[in-house]
PDB file of C-alpha atoms in Angstrom:
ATOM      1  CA  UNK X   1       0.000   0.000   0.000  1.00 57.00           C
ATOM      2  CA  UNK X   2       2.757   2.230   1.058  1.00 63.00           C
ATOM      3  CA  UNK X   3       4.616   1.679  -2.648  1.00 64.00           C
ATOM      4  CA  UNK X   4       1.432   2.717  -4.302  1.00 65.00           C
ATOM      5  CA  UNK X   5       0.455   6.133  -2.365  1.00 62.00           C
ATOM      6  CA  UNK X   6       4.385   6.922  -2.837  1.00 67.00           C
ATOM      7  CA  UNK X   7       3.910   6.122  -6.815  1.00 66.00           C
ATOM      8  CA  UNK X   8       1.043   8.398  -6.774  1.00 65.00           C
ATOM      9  CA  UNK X   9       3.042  11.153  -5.249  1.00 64.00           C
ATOM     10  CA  UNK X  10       6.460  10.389  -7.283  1.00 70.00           C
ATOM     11  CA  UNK X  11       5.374   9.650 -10.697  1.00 68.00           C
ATOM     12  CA  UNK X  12       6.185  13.067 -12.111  1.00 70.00           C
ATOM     13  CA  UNK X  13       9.442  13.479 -10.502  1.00 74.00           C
ATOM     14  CA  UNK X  14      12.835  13.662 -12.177  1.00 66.00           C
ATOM     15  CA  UNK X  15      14.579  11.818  -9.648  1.00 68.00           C
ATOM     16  CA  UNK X  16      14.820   8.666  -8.471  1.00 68.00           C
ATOM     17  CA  UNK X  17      14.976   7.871  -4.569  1.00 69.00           C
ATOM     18  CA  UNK X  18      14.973   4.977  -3.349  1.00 69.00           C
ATOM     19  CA  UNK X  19      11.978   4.799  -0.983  1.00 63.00           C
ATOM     20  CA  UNK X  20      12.152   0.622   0.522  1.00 62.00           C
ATOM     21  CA  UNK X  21      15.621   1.593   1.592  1.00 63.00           C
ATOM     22  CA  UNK X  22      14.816   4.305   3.267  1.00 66.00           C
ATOM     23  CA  UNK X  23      11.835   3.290   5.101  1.00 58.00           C
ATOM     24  CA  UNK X  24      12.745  -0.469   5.389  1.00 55.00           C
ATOM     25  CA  UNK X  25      16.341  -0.563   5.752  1.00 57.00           C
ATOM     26  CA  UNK X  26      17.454   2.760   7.189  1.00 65.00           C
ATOM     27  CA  UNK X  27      14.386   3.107   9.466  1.00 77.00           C
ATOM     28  CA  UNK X  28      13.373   6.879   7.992  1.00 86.00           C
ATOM     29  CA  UNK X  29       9.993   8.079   8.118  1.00 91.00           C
ATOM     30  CA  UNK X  30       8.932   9.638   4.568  1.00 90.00           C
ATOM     31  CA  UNK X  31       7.630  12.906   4.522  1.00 94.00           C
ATOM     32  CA  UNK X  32       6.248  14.371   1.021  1.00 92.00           C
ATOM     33  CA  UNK X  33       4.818  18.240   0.731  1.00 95.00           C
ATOM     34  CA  UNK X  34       3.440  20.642  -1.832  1.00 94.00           C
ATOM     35  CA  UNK X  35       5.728  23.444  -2.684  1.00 93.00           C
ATOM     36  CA  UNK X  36       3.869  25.430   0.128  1.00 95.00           C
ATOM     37  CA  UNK X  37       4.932  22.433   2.375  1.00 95.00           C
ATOM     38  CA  UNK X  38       1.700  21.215   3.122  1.00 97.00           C
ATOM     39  CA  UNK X  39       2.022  17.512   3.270  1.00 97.00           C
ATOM     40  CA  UNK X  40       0.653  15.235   0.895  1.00 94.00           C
ATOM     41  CA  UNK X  41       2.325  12.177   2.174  1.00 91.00           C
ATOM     42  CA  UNK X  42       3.461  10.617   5.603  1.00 93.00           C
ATOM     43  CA  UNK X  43       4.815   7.107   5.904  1.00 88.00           C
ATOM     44  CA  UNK X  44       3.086   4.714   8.429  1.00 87.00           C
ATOM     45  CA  UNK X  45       5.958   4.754  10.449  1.00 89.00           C
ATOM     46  CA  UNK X  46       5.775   8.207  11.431  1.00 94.00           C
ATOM     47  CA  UNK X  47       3.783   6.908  14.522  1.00 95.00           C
ATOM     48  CA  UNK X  48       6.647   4.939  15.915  1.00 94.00           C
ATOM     49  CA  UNK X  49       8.645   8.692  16.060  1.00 95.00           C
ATOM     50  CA  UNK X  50       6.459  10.903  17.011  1.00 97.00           C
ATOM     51  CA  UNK X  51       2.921   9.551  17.803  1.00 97.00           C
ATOM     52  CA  UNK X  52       1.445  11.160  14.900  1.00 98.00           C
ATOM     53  CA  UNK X  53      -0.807   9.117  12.170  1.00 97.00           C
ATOM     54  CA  UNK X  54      -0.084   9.552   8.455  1.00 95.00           C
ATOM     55  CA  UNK X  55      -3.741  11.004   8.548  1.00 96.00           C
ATOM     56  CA  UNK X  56      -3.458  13.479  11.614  1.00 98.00           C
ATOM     57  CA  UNK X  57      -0.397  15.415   9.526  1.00 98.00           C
ATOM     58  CA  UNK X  58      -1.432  15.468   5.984  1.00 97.00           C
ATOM     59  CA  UNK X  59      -2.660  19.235   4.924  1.00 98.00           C
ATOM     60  CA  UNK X  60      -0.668  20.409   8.123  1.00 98.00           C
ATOM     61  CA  UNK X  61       2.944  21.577   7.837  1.00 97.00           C
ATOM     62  CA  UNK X  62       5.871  20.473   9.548  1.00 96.00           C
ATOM     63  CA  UNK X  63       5.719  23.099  12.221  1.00 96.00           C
ATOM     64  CA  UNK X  64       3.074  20.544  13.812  1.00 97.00           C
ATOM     65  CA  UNK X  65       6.279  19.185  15.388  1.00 97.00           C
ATOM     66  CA  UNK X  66       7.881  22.451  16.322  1.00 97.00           C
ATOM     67  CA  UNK X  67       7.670  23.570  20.073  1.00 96.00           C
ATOM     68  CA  UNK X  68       8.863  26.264  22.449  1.00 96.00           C
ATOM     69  CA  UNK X  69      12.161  24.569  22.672  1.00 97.00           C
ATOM     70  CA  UNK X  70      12.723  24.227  18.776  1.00 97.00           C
ATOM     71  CA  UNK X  71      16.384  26.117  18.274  1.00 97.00           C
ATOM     72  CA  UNK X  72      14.973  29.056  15.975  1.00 96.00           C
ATOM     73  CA  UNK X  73      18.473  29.446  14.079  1.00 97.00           C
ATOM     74  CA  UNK X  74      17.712  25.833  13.219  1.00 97.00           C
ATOM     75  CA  UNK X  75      14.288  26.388  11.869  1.00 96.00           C
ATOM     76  CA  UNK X  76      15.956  29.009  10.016  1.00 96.00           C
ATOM     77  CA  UNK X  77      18.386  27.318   8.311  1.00 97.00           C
ATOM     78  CA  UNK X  78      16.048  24.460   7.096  1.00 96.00           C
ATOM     79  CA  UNK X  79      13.797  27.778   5.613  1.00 95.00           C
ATOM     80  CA  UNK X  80      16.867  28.811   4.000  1.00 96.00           C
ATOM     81  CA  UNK X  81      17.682  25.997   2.337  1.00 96.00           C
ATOM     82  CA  UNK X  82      13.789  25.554   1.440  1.00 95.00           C
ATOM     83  CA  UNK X  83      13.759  29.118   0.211  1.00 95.00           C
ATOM     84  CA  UNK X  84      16.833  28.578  -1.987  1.00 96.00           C
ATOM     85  CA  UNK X  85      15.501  25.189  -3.309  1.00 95.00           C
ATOM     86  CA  UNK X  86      18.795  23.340  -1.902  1.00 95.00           C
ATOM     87  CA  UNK X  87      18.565  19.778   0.195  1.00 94.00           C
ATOM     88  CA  UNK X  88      20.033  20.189   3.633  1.00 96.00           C
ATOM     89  CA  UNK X  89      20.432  18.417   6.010  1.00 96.00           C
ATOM     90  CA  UNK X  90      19.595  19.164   9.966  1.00 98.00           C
ATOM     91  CA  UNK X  91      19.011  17.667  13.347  1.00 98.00           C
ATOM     92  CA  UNK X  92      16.368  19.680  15.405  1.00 98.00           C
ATOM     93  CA  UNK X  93      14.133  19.281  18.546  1.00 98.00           C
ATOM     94  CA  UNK X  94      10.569  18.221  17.666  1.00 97.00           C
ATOM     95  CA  UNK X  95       7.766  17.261  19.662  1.00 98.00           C
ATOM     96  CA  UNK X  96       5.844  14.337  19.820  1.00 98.00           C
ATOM     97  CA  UNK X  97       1.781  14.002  19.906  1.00 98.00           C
ATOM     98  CA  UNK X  98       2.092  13.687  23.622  1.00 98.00           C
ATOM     99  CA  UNK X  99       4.486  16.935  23.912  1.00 97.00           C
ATOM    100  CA  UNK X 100       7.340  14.895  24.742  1.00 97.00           C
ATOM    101  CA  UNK X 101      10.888  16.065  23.058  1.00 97.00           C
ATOM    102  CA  UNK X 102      12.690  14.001  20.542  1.00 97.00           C
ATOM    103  CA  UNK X 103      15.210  14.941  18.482  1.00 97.00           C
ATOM    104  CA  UNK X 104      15.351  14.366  14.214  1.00 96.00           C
ATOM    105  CA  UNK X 105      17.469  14.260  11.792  1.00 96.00           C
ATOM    106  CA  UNK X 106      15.885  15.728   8.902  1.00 96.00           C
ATOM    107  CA  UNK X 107      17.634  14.893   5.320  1.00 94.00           C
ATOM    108  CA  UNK X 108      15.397  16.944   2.527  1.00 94.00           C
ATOM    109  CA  UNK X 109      15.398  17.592  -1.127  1.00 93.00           C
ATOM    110  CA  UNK X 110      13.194  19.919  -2.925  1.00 94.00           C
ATOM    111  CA  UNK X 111      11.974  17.822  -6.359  1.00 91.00           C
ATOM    112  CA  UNK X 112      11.559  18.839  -9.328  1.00 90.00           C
ATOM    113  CA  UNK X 113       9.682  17.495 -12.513  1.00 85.00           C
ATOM    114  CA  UNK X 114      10.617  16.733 -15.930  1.00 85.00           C
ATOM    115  CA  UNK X 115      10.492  20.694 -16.836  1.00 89.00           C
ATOM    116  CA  UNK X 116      12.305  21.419 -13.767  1.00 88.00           C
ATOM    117  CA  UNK X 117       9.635  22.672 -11.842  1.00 91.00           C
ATOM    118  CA  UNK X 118       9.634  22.427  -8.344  1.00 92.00           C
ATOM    119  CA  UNK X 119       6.670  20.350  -7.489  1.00 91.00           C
ATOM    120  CA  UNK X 120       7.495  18.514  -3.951  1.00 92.00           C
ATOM    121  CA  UNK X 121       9.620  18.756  -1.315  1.00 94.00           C
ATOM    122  CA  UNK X 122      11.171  15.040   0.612  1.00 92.00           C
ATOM    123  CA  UNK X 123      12.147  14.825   3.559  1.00 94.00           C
ATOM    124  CA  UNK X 124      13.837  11.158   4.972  1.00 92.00           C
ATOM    125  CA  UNK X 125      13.405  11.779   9.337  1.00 94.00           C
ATOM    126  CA  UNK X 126      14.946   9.489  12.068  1.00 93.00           C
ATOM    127  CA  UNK X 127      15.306   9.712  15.495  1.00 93.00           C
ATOM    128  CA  UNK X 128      18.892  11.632  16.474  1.00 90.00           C
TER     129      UNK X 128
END
């Protein structure tokens, strides 16, 4: 099911990631937005990191997991990079459903299709 919902997100993308590794065998939770970084997608294991269900965070944005501890210079960079359309990569203090802390590393790419639009932006998340 997972393969599917990320097909229907990826198919107009002029990249190839490599999605089972990421989730399966490095353990990352997928998260896909809209250039306004809504998200669209959220892998099932997002619940295991921060409590959340795919469904609870799609049409929210990121900031869902931002708190009064979140390093702002952090949150900065990240828009930054976002802002310039360049990947980054960043660890940060989130917060869980339950307001508990946990920190993430947060690899993301902004993606682009065939005409070199930007149309998405990834994000691969773990536990730090």
């Amino acid at each position: 099911k997972e393969r599917a919902d990320i097909h229907k997100v990826t198919q107009n993308w002029n990249t190839n990631f490599d999605f089972q590794k990421q989730m399966v065998y490095e353990k990352n939770v997928v998260i896909i937005t809209d250039p306004n970084l809504n998200i669209v997608f959220a892998s099932s294991n997002i619940y295991q990191l921060n409590g959340y269900t795919p469904e609870e965070v799609i049409g929210k944005t990121p900031k869902l997991f931002q708190g009064e501890n979140t390093c702002t210079k952090t949150s900065k960079r990240i828009r930054m990079a976002i802002d310039k359309r360049q990947p980054f990569s960043e660890r940060i203090l989130n917060y869980k459903k339950n307001k508990e802390v946990y920190y993430c590393t947060i690899n993301g790419y902004p993606v682009f299709n065939q005409k070199g639009d930007l149309v998405n932006y990834l994000a691969f998340e773990t536990a730090a």
